[in-house]
mmCIF file of C-alpha atoms in Angstrom:
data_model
loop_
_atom_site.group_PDB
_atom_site.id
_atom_site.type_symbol
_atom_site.label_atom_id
_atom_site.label_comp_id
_atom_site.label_asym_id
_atom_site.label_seq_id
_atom_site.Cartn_x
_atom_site.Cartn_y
_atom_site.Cartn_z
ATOM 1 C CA UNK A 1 -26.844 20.201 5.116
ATOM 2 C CA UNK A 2 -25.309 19.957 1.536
ATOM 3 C CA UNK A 3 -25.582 16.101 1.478
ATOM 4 C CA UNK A 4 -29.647 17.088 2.406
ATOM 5 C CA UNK A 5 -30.152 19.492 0.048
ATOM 6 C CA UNK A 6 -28.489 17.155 -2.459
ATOM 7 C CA UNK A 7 -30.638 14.541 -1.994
ATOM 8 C CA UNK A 8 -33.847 16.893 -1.918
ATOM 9 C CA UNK A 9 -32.631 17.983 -5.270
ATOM 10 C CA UNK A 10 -32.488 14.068 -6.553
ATOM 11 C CA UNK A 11 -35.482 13.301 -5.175
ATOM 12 C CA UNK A 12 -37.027 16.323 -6.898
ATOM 13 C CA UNK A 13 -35.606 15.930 -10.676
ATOM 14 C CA UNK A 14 -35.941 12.206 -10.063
ATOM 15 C CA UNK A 15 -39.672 13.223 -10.053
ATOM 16 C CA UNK A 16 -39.721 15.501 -13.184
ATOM 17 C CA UNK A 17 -38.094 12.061 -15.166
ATOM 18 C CA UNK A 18 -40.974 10.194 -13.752
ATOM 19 C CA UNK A 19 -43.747 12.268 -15.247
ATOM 20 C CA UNK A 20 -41.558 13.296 -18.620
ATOM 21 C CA UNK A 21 -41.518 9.595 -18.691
ATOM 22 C CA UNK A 22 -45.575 9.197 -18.960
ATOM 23 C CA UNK A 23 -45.601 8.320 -22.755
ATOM 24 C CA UNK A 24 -42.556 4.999 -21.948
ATOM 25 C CA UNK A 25 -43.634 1.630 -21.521
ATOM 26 C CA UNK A 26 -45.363 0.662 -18.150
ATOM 27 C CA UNK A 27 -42.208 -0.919 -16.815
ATOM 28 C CA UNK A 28 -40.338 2.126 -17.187
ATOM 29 C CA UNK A 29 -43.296 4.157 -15.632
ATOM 30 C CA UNK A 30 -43.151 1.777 -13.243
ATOM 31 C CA UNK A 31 -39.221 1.656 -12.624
ATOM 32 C CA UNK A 32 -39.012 5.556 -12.691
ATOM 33 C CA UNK A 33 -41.652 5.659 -9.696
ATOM 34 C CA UNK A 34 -39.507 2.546 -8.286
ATOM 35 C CA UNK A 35 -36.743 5.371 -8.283
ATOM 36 C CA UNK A 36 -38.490 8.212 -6.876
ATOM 37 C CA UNK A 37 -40.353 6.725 -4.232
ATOM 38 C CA UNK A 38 -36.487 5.234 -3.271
ATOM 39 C CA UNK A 39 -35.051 9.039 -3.213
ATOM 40 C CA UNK A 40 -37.752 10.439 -1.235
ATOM 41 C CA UNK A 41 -37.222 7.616 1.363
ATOM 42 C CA UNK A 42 -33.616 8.381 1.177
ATOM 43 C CA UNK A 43 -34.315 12.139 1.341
ATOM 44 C CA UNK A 44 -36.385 11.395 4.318
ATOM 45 C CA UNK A 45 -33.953 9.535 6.157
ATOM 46 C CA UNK A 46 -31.377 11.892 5.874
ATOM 47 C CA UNK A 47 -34.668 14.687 7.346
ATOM 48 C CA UNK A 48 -34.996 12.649 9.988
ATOM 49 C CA UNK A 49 -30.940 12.300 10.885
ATOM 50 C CA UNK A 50 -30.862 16.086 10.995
ATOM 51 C CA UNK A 51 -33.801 16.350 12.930
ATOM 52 C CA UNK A 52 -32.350 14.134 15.294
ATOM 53 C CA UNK A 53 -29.378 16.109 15.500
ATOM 54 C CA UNK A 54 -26.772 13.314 13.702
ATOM 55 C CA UNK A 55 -24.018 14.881 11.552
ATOM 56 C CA UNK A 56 -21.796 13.579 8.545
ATOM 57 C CA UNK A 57 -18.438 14.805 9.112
ATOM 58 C CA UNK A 58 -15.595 14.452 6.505
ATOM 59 C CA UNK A 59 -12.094 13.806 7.097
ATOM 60 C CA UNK A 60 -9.057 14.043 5.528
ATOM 61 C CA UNK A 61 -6.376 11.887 6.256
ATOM 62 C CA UNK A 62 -2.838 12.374 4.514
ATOM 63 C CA UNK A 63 -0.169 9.718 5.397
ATOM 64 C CA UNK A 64 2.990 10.284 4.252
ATOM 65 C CA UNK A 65 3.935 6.824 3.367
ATOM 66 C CA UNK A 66 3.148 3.071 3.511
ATOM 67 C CA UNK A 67 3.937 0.959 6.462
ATOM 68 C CA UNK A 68 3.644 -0.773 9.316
ATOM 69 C CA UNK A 69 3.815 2.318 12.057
ATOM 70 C CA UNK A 70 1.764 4.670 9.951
ATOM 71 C CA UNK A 71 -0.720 2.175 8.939
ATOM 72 C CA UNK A 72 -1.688 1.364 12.358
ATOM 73 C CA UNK A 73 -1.793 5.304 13.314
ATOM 74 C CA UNK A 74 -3.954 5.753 10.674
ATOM 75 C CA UNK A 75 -6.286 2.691 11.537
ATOM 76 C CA UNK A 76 -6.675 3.542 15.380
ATOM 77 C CA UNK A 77 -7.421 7.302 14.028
ATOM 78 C CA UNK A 78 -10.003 5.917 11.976
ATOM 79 C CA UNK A 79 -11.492 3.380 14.543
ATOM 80 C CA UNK A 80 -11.763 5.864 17.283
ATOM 81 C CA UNK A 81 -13.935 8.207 14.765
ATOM 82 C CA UNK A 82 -16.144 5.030 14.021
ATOM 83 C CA UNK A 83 -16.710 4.181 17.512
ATOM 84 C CA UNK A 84 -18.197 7.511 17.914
ATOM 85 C CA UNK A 85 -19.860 8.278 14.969
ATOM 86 C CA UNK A 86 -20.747 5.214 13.511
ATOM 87 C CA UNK A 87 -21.575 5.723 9.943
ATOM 88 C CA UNK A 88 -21.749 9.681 10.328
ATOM 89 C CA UNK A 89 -18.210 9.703 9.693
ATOM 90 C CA UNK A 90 -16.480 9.327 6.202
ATOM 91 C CA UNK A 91 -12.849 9.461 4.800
ATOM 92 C CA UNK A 92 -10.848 10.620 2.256
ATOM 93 C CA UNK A 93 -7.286 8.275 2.795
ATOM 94 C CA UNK A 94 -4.896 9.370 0.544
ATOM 95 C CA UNK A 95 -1.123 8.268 0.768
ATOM 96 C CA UNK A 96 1.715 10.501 -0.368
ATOM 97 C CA UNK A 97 4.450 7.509 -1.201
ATOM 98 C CA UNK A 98 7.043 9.247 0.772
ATOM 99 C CA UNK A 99 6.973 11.984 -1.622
ATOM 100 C CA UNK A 100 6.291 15.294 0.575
ATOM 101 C CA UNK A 101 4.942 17.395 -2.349
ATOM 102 C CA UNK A 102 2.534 15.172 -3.035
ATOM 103 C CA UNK A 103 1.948 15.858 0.770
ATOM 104 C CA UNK A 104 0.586 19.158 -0.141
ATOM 105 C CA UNK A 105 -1.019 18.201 -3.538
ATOM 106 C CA UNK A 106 -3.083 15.859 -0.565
ATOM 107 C CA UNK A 107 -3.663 19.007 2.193
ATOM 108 C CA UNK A 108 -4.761 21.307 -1.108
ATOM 109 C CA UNK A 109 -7.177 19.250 -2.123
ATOM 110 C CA UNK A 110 -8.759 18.549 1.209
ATOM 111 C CA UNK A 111 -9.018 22.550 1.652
ATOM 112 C CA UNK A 112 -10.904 22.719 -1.717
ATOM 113 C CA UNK A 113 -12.970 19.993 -0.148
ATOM 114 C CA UNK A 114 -13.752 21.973 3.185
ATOM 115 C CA UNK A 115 -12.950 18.704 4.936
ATOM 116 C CA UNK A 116 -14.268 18.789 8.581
ATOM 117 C CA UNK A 117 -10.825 17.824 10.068
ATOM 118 C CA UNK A 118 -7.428 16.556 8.736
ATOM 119 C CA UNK A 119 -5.308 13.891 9.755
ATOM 120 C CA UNK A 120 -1.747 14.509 9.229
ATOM 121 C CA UNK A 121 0.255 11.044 9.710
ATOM 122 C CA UNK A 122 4.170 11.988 9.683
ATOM 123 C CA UNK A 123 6.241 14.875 9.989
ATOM 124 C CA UNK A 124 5.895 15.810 6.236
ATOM 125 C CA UNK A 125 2.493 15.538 5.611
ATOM 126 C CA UNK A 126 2.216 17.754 9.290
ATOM 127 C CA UNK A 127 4.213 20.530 7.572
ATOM 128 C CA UNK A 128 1.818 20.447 4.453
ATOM 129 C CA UNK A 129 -1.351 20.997 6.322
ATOM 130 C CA UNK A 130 0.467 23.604 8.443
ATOM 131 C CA UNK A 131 1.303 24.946 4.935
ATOM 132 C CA UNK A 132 -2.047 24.589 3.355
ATOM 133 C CA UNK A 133 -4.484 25.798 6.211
ATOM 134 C CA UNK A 134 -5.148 27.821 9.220
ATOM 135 C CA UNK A 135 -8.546 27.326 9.317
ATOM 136 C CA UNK A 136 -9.287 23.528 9.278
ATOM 137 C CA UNK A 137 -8.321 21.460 12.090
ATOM 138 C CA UNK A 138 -5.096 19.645 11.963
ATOM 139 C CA UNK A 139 -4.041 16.957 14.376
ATOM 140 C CA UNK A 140 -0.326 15.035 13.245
ATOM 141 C CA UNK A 141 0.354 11.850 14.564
ATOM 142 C CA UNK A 142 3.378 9.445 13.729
ATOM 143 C CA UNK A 143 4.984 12.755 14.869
ATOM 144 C CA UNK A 144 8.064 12.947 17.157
ATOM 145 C CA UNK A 145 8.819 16.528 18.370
ATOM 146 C CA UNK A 146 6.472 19.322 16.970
ATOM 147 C CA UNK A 147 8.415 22.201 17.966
ATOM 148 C CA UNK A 148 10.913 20.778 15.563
ATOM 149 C CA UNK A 149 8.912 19.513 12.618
ATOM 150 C CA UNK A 150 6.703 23.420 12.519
ATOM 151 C CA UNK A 151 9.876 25.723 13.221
ATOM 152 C CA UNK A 152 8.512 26.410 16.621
ATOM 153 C CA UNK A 153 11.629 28.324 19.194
ATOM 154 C CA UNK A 154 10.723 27.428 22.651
ATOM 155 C CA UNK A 155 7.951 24.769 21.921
ATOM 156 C CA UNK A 156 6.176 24.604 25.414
ATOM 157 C CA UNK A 157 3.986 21.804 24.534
ATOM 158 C CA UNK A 158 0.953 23.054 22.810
ATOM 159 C CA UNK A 159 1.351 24.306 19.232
ATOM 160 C CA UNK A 160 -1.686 26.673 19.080
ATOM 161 C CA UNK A 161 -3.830 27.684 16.109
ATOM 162 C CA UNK A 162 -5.272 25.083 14.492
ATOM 163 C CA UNK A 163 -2.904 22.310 15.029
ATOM 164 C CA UNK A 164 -2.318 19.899 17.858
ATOM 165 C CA UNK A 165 -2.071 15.977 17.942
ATOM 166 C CA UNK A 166 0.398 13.216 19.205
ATOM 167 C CA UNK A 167 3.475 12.500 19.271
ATOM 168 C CA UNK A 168 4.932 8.951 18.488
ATOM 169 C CA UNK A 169 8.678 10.194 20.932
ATOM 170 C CA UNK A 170 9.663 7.755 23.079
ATOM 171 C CA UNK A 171 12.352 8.603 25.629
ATOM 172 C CA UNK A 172 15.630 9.112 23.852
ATOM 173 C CA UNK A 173 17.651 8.466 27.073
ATOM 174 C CA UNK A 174 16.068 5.059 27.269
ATOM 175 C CA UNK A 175 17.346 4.179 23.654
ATOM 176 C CA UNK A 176 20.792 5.180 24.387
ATOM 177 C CA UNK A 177 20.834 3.086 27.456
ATOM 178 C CA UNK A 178 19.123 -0.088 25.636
ATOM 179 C CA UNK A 179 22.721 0.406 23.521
ATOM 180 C CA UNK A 180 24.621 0.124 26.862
ATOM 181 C CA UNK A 181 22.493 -2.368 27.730
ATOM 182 C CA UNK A 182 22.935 -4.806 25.306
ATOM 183 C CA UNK A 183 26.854 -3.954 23.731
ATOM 184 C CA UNK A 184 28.861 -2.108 26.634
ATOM 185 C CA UNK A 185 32.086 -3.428 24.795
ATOM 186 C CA UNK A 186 30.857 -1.808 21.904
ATOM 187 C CA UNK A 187 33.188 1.294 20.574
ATOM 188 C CA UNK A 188 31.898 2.637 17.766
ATOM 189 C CA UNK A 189 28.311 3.261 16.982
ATOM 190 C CA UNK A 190 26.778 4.691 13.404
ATOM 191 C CA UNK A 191 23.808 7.048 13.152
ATOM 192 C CA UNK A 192 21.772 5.994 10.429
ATOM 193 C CA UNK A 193 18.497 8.466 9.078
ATOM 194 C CA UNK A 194 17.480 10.940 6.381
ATOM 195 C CA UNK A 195 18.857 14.170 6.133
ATOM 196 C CA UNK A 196 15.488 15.034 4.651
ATOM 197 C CA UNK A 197 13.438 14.201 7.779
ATOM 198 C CA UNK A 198 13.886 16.963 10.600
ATOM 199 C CA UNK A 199 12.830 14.859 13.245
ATOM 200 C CA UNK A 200 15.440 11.937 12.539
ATOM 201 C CA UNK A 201 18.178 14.505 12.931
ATOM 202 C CA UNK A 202 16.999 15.317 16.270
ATOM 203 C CA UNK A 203 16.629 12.104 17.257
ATOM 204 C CA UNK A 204 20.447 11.030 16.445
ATOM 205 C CA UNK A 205 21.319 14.226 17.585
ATOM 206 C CA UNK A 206 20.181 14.283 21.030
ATOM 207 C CA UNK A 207 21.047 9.976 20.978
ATOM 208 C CA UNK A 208 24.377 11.014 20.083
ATOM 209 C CA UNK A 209 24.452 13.360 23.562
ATOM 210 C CA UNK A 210 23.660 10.117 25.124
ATOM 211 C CA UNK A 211 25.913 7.848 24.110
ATOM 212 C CA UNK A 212 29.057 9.868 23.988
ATOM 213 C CA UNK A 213 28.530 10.474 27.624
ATOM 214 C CA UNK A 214 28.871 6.900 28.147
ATOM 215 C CA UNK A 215 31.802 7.008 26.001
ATOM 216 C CA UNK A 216 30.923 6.089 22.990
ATOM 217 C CA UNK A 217 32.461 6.991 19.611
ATOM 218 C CA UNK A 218 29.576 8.405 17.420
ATOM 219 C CA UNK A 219 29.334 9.017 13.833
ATOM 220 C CA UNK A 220 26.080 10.128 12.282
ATOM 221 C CA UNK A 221 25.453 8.755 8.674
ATOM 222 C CA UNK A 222 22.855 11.123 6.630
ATOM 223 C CA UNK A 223 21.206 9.592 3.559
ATOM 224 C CA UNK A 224 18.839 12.112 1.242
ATOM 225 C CA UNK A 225 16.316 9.594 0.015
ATOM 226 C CA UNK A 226 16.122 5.625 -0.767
ATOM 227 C CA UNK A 227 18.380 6.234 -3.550
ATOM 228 C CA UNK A 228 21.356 7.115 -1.034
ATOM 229 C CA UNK A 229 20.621 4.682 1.365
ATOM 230 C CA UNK A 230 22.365 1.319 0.487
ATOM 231 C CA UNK A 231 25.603 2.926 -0.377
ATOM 232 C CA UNK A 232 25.478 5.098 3.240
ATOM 233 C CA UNK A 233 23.763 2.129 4.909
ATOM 234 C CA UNK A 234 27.135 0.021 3.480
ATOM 235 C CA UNK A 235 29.881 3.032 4.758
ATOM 236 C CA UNK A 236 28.225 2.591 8.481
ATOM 237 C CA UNK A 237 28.347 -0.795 8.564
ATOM 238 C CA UNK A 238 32.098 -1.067 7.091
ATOM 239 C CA UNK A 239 32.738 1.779 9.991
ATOM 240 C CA UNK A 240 30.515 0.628 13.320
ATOM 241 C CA UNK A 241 30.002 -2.092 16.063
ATOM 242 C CA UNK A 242 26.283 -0.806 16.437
ATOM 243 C CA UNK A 243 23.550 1.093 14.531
ATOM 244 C CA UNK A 244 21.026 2.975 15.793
ATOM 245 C CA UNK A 245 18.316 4.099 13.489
ATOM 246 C CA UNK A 246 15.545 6.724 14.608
ATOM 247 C CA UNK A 247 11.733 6.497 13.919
ATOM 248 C CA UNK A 248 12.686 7.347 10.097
ATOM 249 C CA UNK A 249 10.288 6.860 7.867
ATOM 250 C CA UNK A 250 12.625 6.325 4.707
ATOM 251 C CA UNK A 251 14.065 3.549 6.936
ATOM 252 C CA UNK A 252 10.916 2.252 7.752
ATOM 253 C CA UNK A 253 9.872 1.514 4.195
ATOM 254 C CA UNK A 254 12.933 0.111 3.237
ATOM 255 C CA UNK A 255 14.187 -2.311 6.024
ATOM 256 C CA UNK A 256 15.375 -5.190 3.639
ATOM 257 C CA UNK A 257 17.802 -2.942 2.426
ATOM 258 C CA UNK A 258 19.592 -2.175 5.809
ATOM 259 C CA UNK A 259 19.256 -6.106 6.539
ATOM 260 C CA UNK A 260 20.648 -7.207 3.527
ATOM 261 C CA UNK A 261 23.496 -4.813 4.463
ATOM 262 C CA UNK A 262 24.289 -5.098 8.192
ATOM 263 C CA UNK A 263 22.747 -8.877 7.979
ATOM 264 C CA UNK A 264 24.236 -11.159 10.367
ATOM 265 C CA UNK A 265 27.447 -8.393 11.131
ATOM 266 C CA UNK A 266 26.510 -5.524 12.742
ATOM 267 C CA UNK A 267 23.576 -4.989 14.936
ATOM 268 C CA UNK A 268 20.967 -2.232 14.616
ATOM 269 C CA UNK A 269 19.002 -1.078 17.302
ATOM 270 C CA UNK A 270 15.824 0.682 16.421
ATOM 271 C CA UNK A 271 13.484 3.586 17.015
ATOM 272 C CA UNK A 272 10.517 1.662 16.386
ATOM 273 C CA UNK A 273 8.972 -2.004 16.217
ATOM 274 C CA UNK A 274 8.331 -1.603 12.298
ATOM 275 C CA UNK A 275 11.794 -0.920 11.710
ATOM 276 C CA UNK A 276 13.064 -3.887 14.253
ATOM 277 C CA UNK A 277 10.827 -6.479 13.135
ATOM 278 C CA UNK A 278 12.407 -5.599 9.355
ATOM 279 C CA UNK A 279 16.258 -5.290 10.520
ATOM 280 C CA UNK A 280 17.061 -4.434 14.051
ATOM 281 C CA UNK A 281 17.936 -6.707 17.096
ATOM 282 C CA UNK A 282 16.351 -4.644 19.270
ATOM 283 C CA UNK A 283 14.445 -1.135 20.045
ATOM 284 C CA UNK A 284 12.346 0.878 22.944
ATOM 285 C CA UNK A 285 8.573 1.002 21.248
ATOM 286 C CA UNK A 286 5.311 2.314 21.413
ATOM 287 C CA UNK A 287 2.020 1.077 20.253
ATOM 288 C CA UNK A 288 0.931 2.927 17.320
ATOM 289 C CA UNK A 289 -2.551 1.558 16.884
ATOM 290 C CA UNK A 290 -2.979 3.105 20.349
ATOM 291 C CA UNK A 291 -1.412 6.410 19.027
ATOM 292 C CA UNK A 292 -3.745 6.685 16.054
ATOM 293 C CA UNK A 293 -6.672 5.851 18.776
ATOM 294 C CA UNK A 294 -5.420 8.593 20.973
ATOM 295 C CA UNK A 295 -5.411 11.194 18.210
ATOM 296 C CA UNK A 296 -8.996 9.864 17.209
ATOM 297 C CA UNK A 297 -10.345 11.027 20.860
ATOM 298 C CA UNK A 298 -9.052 14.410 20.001
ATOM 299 C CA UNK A 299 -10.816 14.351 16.707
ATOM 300 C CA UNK A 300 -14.103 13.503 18.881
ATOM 301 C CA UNK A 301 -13.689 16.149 21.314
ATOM 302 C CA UNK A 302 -13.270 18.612 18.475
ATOM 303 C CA UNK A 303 -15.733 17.789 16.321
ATOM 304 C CA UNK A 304 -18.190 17.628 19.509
ATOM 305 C CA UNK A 305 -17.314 20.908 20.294
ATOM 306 C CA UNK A 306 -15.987 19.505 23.794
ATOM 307 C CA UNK A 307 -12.446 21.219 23.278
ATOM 308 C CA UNK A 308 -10.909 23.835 21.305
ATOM 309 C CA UNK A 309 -7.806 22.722 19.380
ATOM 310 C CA UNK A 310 -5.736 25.789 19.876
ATOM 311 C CA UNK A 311 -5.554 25.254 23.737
ATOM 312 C CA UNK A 312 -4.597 20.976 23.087
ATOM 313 C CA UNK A 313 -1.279 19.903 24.220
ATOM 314 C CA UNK A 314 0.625 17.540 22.304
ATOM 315 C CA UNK A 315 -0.478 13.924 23.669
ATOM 316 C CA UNK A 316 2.224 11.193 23.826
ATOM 317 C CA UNK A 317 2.451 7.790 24.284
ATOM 318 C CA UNK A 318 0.930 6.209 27.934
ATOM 319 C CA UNK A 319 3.650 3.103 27.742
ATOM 320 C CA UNK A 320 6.889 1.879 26.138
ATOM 321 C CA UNK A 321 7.718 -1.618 25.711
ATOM 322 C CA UNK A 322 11.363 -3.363 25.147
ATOM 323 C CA UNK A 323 11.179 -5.192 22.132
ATOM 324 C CA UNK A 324 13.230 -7.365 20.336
ATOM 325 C CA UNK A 325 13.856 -9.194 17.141
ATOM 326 C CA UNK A 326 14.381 -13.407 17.884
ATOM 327 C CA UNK A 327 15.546 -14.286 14.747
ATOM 328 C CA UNK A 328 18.283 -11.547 13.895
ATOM 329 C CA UNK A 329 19.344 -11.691 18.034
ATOM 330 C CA UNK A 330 19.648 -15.360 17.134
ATOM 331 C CA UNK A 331 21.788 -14.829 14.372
ATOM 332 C CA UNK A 332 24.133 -12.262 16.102
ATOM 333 C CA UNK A 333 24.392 -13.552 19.147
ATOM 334 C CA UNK A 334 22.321 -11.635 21.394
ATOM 335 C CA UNK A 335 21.356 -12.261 24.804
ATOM 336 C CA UNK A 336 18.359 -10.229 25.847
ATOM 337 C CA UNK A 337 17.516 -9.651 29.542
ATOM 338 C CA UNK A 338 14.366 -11.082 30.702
ATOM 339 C CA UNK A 339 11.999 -7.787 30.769
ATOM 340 C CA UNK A 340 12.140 -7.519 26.878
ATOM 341 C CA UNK A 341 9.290 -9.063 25.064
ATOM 342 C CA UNK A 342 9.725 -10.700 21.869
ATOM 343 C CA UNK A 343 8.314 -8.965 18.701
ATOM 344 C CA UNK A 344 5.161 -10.838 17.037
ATOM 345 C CA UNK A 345 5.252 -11.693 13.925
ATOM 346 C CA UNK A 346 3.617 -9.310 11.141
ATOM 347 C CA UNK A 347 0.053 -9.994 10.328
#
């Protein structure tokens, strides 16, 4: 209704120019009605929509950081939303740059906007919205346990209010077993994630359950931000026979560093394919484009009216997929079994 009565309102002073105009030259007479006639067509059109019952919705998407996992969350989000609404649907895609108070600089400005619905894409940018609203719709995605990430004792699944959305988790068990799997003479393995992200620590934390009970030595190795990470990247290496790295997205955006590090010495093992493809051997993964797409539907159904947010579960993944690097399990000498699948190249 505001983009309407907007456009009435063009349409209308576009007219006043036009006659204001009647002592210009004929070509700007002429040009002026050019523009009118154009406003009340567009004016019309947009009568018409809401006649018909279309709707422009506006969402606000807030991604915590560039790369390869979050991207595609954010792009299956955004095709999902297409799909349905076709041209009806507009964003606002703003990126944080791993900086989580820019996070909120993001959510604040999208509540000033009155944004239809918000995308939150990462733990951080999750906790801003949950900071910044309780009114406008909120569905996270890149997100691995919520109950963790929104201080929630006894998380049963569904967060409530006006949150909900999916969870990028994939089965921790697993990823302690693909260690087994593929180094069972291995002794001791690092922990390697940022003390800043609450859902790394509770991914190495409940790994760590894991892989002690199959005897493992385990030694967790907390970095605070980039800055921190070669030099605690370099300790772990110096100290382990194996790495495992969570779904961290401090990790995630800087990859090279932990290859140049652990190189063609010490394998990593990964949370996610992003992270693999840049310097792990191997890791248990999800589809994130699929994620995003996932999260999209419940943006449909909400902005339909079809379901209420407050009663959504968290959504997770349908399927999980071994993955692993060639080129570094080349270079270290690892032997895959046959029902992993090779990670494509980035496009």
């Amino acid at each position: 209704m505001k983009k309407i009565l907007a456009l009435a309102m063009a349409a209308t002073m576009a007219f006043g120019l036009a006659a204001c105009g009647s002592s210009d030259t004929a070509a700007e007479s002429g040009a002026a009605a050019e523009e009118t006639a154009d406003a009340a067509d567009t004016a019309d059109t947009a009568d018409t929509a809401a006649a018909d019952g279309d709707a422009t919705y506006l969402i606000g998407i807030c991604q915590l950081v560039q790369h390869d996992a979050l991207d595609a969350a954010t792009q299956g989000f955004k095709d999902a939303l297409v799909e349905e609404f076709g041209d009806a649907v507009q964003f606002d895609e703003q990126n944080a740059q791993g900086d989580s108070n820019t996070c909120a600089t993001i959510i604040n400005g999208f509540v000033s906007e009155e944004t239809d619905l918000i995308l939150a894409n990462a733990t951080a940018a999750l906790q801003a919205a949950q900071a910044g609203t309780d009114t406008i719709p909120v569905l996270g995605t890149s997100v691995t346990e919520y109950g963790v990430a929104l201080g929630i004792d006894d998380f049963n699944g569904t967060v409530g209010g006006n949150i909900s959305g999916t969870s990028d988790l994939a089965p921790l068990d697993q990823q302690a077993a693909m260690v087994q799997e593929l180094f069972p003479d291995a002794q001791n393995v690092g922990l390697l994630y940022c003390t800043a992200e609450a859902n790394s620590q509770y991914q190495v934390d409940e790994v760590q359950k894991y892989l002690e009970e199959m005897g493992y030595t385990c030694t967790q190795y907390g970095f605070s931000d980039s800055n921190d990470l070669s030099s605690v990247a370099t300790t772990a290496a110096d100290a382990s026979d194996v790495i495992y790295v969570p779904t961290d997205n401090t990790v995630a955006n800087n990859t090279e560093i932990v290859r140049n590090i652990c190189g063609d010495s010490v394998p990593v093992v990964a949370g996610e394919e992003g992270i693999c493809r840049g310097c792990g051997v191997a890791t248990l993964s999800i589809s994130y484009y699929d994620l995003g797409v996932a999260t999209g539907q419940m943006a449909v159904k909400i902005l339909n009216g079809e379901a209420n947010i407050s009663e959504m579960p968290i959504e997770y993944a349908p399927q999980f997929t071994k993955e692993y690097n060639a080129e570094l399990c080349e270079a270290l000498g690892v032997t895959v079994p046959d029902d992993y699948v090779e990670i494509p190249a980035a496009e």
